[in-house]
Amino acid sequence: QQPVQSPQAVILREGEDAVINCSSSKALYSVHWYRQKHGEAPVFLMILLKGGEQKGHEKISASFNEKKQQSSLYLTASQLSYSGTYFCGTVLIKAAGNKLTFGGGTRVLVKP
Amino acid sequence: NAGVTQTPKFQVLKTGQSMTLQCAQDMNHNSMYWYRQDPGMGLRLIYYSASEGTTDKGEVPNGYNVSRLNKREFSLRLESAAPSQTSVYFCASSGPELNTGELFFGEGSRLTVL
């Protein structure tokens, strides 16, 4: 079951902040965040694990609320290089094997 | 270190033709995946293989078959291509455990079915 992302798109000025949300209707074991530039493959940003462990990117942070089955990605003091489409991917607690399912994506455009 | 390599990068097919997309990884990863991405859309999981010798259906498996040939290689076959299968196909791998490591993607294979 695909996670739901919001908003679908956001436009920022350089230096502004934004939050991207990802929610699931089922209990999550982990949440992954990826960024994709136009015409390129997605690139890993971070993983958030059940229990609070987090691995990821220096300048982009995220949170994982296990009870609400939600994750949020925080783009702080955005840079032009932050532009792209952000995808959250989820692994369900009762998922078979290593099934990672992605949301529909959030398009981010950072303007000078 | 090549990472994840997909071939071909571009392919045009006629409706009803068959083809196989090849994927190989050199990172000794256990898990491999095939996703499709339609224009302006997210990534949808077609099939995945948690380990050598196993394959499982993802969200959109109809019209596709896969083979985990060995630990390195995971191929995707379209037996009778349809215009609805026009898409960009990404192969990815992870290991040893998905939840402790990132997914590495290939560059993508752009398929057009006329």
CSV table of C-alpha atoms in Angstrom, one decimal:
chain,number,residue,atom,x,y,z
A,1,GLN,CA,0.0,0.0,0.0
A,2,GLN,CA,1.5,3.3,-1.1
A,3,PRO,CA,2.2,6.0,1.4
A,4,VAL,CA,0.6,9.4,0.8
A,5,GLN,CA,2.7,12.5,0.4
A,6,SER,CA,1.8,16.1,0.9
A,7,PRO,CA,2.0,18.7,-0.5
A,8,GLN,CA,2.3,17.6,-4.1
A,9,ALA,CA,4.4,20.6,-5.0
A,10,VAL,CA,6.1,23.6,-3.2
A,11,ILE,CA,7.9,26.6,-4.5
A,12,LEU,CA,10.5,28.3,-2.2
A,13,ARG,CA,12.8,31.2,-2.3
A,14,GLU,CA,16.4,30.4,-1.4
A,15,GLY,CA,16.8,30.4,2.3
A,16,GLU,CA,13.2,29.5,3.1
A,17,ASP,CA,12.1,26.4,4.9
A,18,ALA,CA,9.6,23.7,3.9
A,19,VAL,CA,8.1,20.5,5.3
A,20,ILE,CA,7.1,17.5,3.3
A,21,ASN,CA,4.8,14.9,4.9
A,22,CYS,CA,4.4,11.2,4.4
A,23,SER,CA,1.7,9.1,6.0
A,24,SER,CA,0.7,5.5,5.9
A,25,SER,CA,-2.5,3.7,6.8
A,26,LYS,CA,-0.5,0.7,8.2
A,27,ALA,CA,2.2,0.3,10.8
A,28,LEU,CA,5.6,1.2,9.6
A,29,TYR,CA,9.0,-0.4,10.3
A,30,SER,CA,11.0,2.2,8.5
A,31,VAL,CA,10.7,5.3,6.3
A,32,HIS,CA,13.2,6.1,3.5
A,33,TRP,CA,13.6,9.5,1.8
A,34,TYR,CA,15.0,10.0,-1.7
A,35,ARG,CA,15.4,13.0,-4.0
A,36,GLN,CA,15.3,12.8,-7.8
A,37,LYS,CA,16.5,15.4,-10.2
A,38,HIS,CA,14.9,15.6,-13.6
A,39,GLY,CA,16.1,12.8,-15.9
A,40,GLU,CA,18.1,11.1,-13.2
A,41,ALA,CA,17.7,8.2,-10.8
A,42,PRO,CA,16.6,8.8,-7.2
A,43,VAL,CA,19.3,9.4,-4.7
A,44,PHE,CA,19.2,8.3,-1.1
A,45,LEU,CA,18.8,11.0,1.6
A,46,MET,CA,18.0,9.1,4.8
A,47,ILE,CA,16.4,6.3,6.6
A,48,LEU,CA,14.3,6.5,9.8
A,49,LEU,CA,13.8,3.3,11.7
A,50,LYS,CA,11.2,2.1,14.2
A,51,GLY,CA,12.7,2.9,17.6
A,52,GLY,CA,14.1,6.3,16.7
A,53,GLU,CA,17.3,5.5,14.9
A,54,GLN,CA,18.1,7.9,12.1
A,55,LYS,CA,20.7,7.9,9.4
A,56,GLY,CA,21.0,10.5,6.8
A,57,HIS,CA,21.9,13.8,5.3
A,58,GLU,CA,23.7,16.6,7.0
A,59,LYS,CA,21.5,19.5,6.0
A,60,ILE,CA,18.2,17.9,5.7
A,61,SER,CA,16.4,16.4,8.7
A,62,ALA,CA,13.4,14.3,9.2
A,63,SER,CA,11.2,12.9,12.0
A,64,PHE,CA,9.2,9.7,12.3
A,65,ASN,CA,6.1,9.4,14.4
A,66,GLU,CA,5.6,5.7,14.8
A,67,LYS,CA,2.2,6.0,16.5
A,68,LYS,CA,0.8,8.2,13.8
A,69,GLN,CA,2.5,6.3,11.1
A,70,GLN,CA,3.9,9.5,9.7
A,71,SER,CA,7.2,11.0,8.7
A,72,SER,CA,8.1,14.6,7.9
A,73,LEU,CA,11.1,15.8,5.9
A,74,TYR,CA,12.4,19.3,6.8
A,75,LEU,CA,14.2,21.4,4.2
A,76,THR,CA,15.9,24.1,6.3
A,77,ALA,CA,17.4,27.3,4.8
A,78,SER,CA,16.8,25.8,1.3
A,79,GLN,CA,19.5,26.0,-1.4
A,80,LEU,CA,19.1,26.0,-5.1
A,81,SER,CA,20.4,22.4,-5.1
A,82,TYR,CA,17.4,21.3,-3.1
A,83,SER,CA,15.2,21.5,-6.1
A,84,GLY,CA,13.9,18.2,-7.3
A,85,THR,CA,11.2,15.6,-6.5
A,86,TYR,CA,11.2,14.1,-3.0
A,87,PHE,CA,9.9,10.6,-2.5
A,88,CYS,CA,9.2,8.8,0.8
A,89,GLY,CA,9.4,5.0,0.8
A,90,THR,CA,8.0,2.8,3.5
A,91,VAL,CA,8.5,-0.7,4.7
A,92,LEU,CA,5.6,-2.1,6.7
A,93,ILE,CA,6.1,-4.0,9.9
A,94,LYS,CA,4.3,-7.0,8.5
A,95,ALA,CA,5.7,-6.8,5.0
A,96,ALA,CA,7.1,-9.8,3.3
A,97,GLY,CA,10.8,-9.6,2.7
A,98,ASN,CA,12.2,-6.2,1.9
A,99,LYS,CA,9.3,-4.6,0.1
A,100,LEU,CA,9.9,-0.8,-0.2
A,101,THR,CA,6.9,1.1,-1.6
A,102,PHE,CA,7.1,4.8,-2.6
A,103,GLY,CA,4.7,7.7,-2.4
A,104,GLY,CA,3.7,9.8,-5.3
A,105,GLY,CA,6.4,12.4,-4.7
A,106,THR,CA,6.6,16.1,-3.8
A,107,ARG,CA,8.1,18.5,-6.4
A,108,VAL,CA,10.2,21.2,-4.9
A,109,LEU,CA,11.4,24.2,-6.8
A,110,VAL,CA,13.9,26.6,-5.0
A,111,LYS,CA,14.2,30.0,-6.7
A,112,PRO,CA,17.0,32.5,-6.3
B,1,ASN,CA,32.9,0.1,-9.0
B,2,ALA,CA,30.0,0.3,-11.4
B,3,GLY,CA,27.1,-0.1,-8.8
B,4,VAL,CA,23.9,-1.0,-10.6
B,5,THR,CA,24.0,-1.4,-14.4
B,6,GLN,CA,20.9,-1.6,-16.6
B,7,THR,CA,20.7,-2.4,-20.2
B,8,PRO,CA,19.4,-1.3,-22.6
B,9,LYS,CA,19.1,2.4,-21.7
B,10,PHE,CA,16.6,3.1,-24.5
B,11,GLN,CA,14.2,0.8,-26.4
B,12,VAL,CA,11.3,1.2,-28.8
B,13,LEU,CA,9.0,-1.7,-29.2
B,14,LYS,CA,5.8,-2.4,-31.2
B,15,THR,CA,2.7,-3.7,-29.5
B,16,GLY,CA,3.0,-7.4,-28.9
B,17,GLN,CA,6.8,-7.6,-29.1
B,18,SER,CA,8.7,-9.1,-26.2
B,19,MET,CA,11.9,-7.9,-24.5
B,20,THR,CA,14.0,-8.4,-21.4
B,21,LEU,CA,15.6,-5.6,-19.4
B,22,GLN,CA,18.8,-6.7,-17.8
B,23,CYS,CA,20.1,-5.5,-14.4
B,24,ALA,CA,23.4,-6.3,-12.6
B,25,GLN,CA,24.9,-5.1,-9.4
B,26,ASP,CA,28.5,-5.5,-8.1
B,27,MET,CA,27.9,-4.6,-4.5
B,28,ASN,CA,27.2,-8.1,-3.2
B,29,HIS,CA,23.6,-7.0,-2.3
B,30,ASN,CA,21.0,-9.5,-1.3
B,31,SER,CA,17.9,-7.6,-2.4
B,32,MET,CA,17.0,-6.3,-5.9
B,33,TYR,CA,14.0,-4.4,-7.2
B,34,TRP,CA,12.3,-3.3,-10.4
B,35,TYR,CA,10.3,-0.1,-10.4
B,36,ARG,CA,8.5,1.8,-13.1
B,37,GLN,CA,8.0,5.5,-13.3
B,38,ASP,CA,5.5,7.1,-15.6
B,39,PRO,CA,5.9,10.8,-16.6
B,40,GLY,CA,5.4,13.1,-13.6
B,41,MET,CA,4.5,10.1,-11.4
B,42,GLY,CA,6.1,8.3,-8.5
B,43,LEU,CA,7.9,5.0,-8.4
B,44,ARG,CA,5.8,1.9,-8.5
B,45,LEU,CA,7.2,-1.5,-7.5
B,46,ILE,CA,6.8,-4.2,-10.1
B,47,TYR,CA,8.7,-7.1,-8.6
B,48,TYR,CA,11.4,-7.6,-6.0
B,49,SER,CA,13.8,-10.2,-4.8
B,50,ALA,CA,14.7,-10.2,-1.2
B,51,SER,CA,17.5,-12.8,-1.7
B,52,GLU,CA,18.9,-15.0,-4.4
B,53,GLY,CA,16.4,-17.6,-5.4
B,54,THR,CA,13.3,-15.7,-4.3
B,55,THR,CA,11.0,-13.3,-6.1
B,56,ASP,CA,7.8,-11.5,-5.0
B,57,LYS,CA,5.2,-9.4,-6.6
B,58,GLY,CA,5.0,-5.7,-6.0
B,59,GLU,CA,2.2,-3.2,-6.7
B,60,VAL,CA,2.0,-3.6,-10.5
B,61,PRO,CA,3.2,-7.1,-11.6
B,62,ASN,CA,0.7,-7.8,-14.3
B,63,GLY,CA,2.3,-8.1,-17.8
B,64,TYR,CA,5.8,-8.7,-16.4
B,65,ASN,CA,8.0,-11.6,-15.3
B,66,VAL,CA,11.3,-11.6,-13.5
B,67,SER,CA,14.3,-13.9,-13.0
B,68,ARG,CA,16.8,-13.7,-10.3
B,69,LEU,CA,19.5,-15.4,-12.3
B,70,ASN,CA,22.1,-15.3,-9.5
B,71,LYS,CA,23.0,-12.9,-6.7
B,72,ARG,CA,24.3,-10.2,-9.1
B,73,GLU,CA,21.6,-10.3,-11.8
B,74,PHE,CA,17.8,-9.6,-11.8
B,75,SER,CA,16.0,-9.4,-15.2
B,76,LEU,CA,12.6,-8.1,-16.1
B,77,ARG,CA,10.7,-9.5,-19.1
B,78,LEU,CA,7.8,-8.1,-21.0
B,79,GLU,CA,6.2,-11.0,-22.9
B,80,SER,CA,3.8,-9.0,-25.0
B,81,ALA,CA,4.4,-5.3,-24.7
B,82,ALA,CA,1.5,-2.9,-24.5
B,83,PRO,CA,1.4,0.9,-24.9
B,84,SER,CA,0.5,1.1,-21.2
B,85,GLN,CA,4.0,-0.2,-20.4
B,86,THR,CA,5.6,2.8,-21.9
B,87,SER,CA,7.7,4.1,-18.9
B,88,VAL,CA,11.1,4.5,-17.4
B,89,TYR,CA,12.2,1.3,-15.6
B,90,PHE,CA,14.6,1.5,-12.7
B,91,CYS,CA,16.4,-1.4,-11.2
B,92,ALA,CA,17.7,-1.0,-7.6
B,93,SER,CA,19.6,-3.1,-5.0
B,94,SER,CA,20.1,-3.0,-1.3
B,95,GLY,CA,21.9,-5.0,1.3
B,96,PRO,CA,22.5,-6.7,3.6
B,97,GLU,CA,19.3,-5.5,5.2
B,98,LEU,CA,17.0,-2.9,3.6
B,99,ASN,CA,16.3,-1.2,6.9
B,100,THR,CA,20.0,-0.5,7.6
B,101,GLY,CA,21.0,0.6,4.1
B,102,GLU,CA,20.0,2.7,1.2
B,103,LEU,CA,18.6,1.6,-2.1
B,104,PHE,CA,21.0,2.1,-5.0
B,105,PHE,CA,19.4,2.8,-8.3
B,106,GLY,CA,20.5,2.1,-11.9
B,107,GLU,CA,20.3,5.0,-14.4
B,108,GLY,CA,17.0,3.8,-15.8
B,109,SER,CA,15.8,2.2,-19.0
B,110,ARG,CA,13.4,4.3,-21.1
B,111,LEU,CA,10.9,2.1,-22.9
B,112,THR,CA,8.4,3.2,-25.5
B,113,VAL,CA,5.7,0.9,-26.8
B,114,LEU,CA,4.1,2.0,-30.1
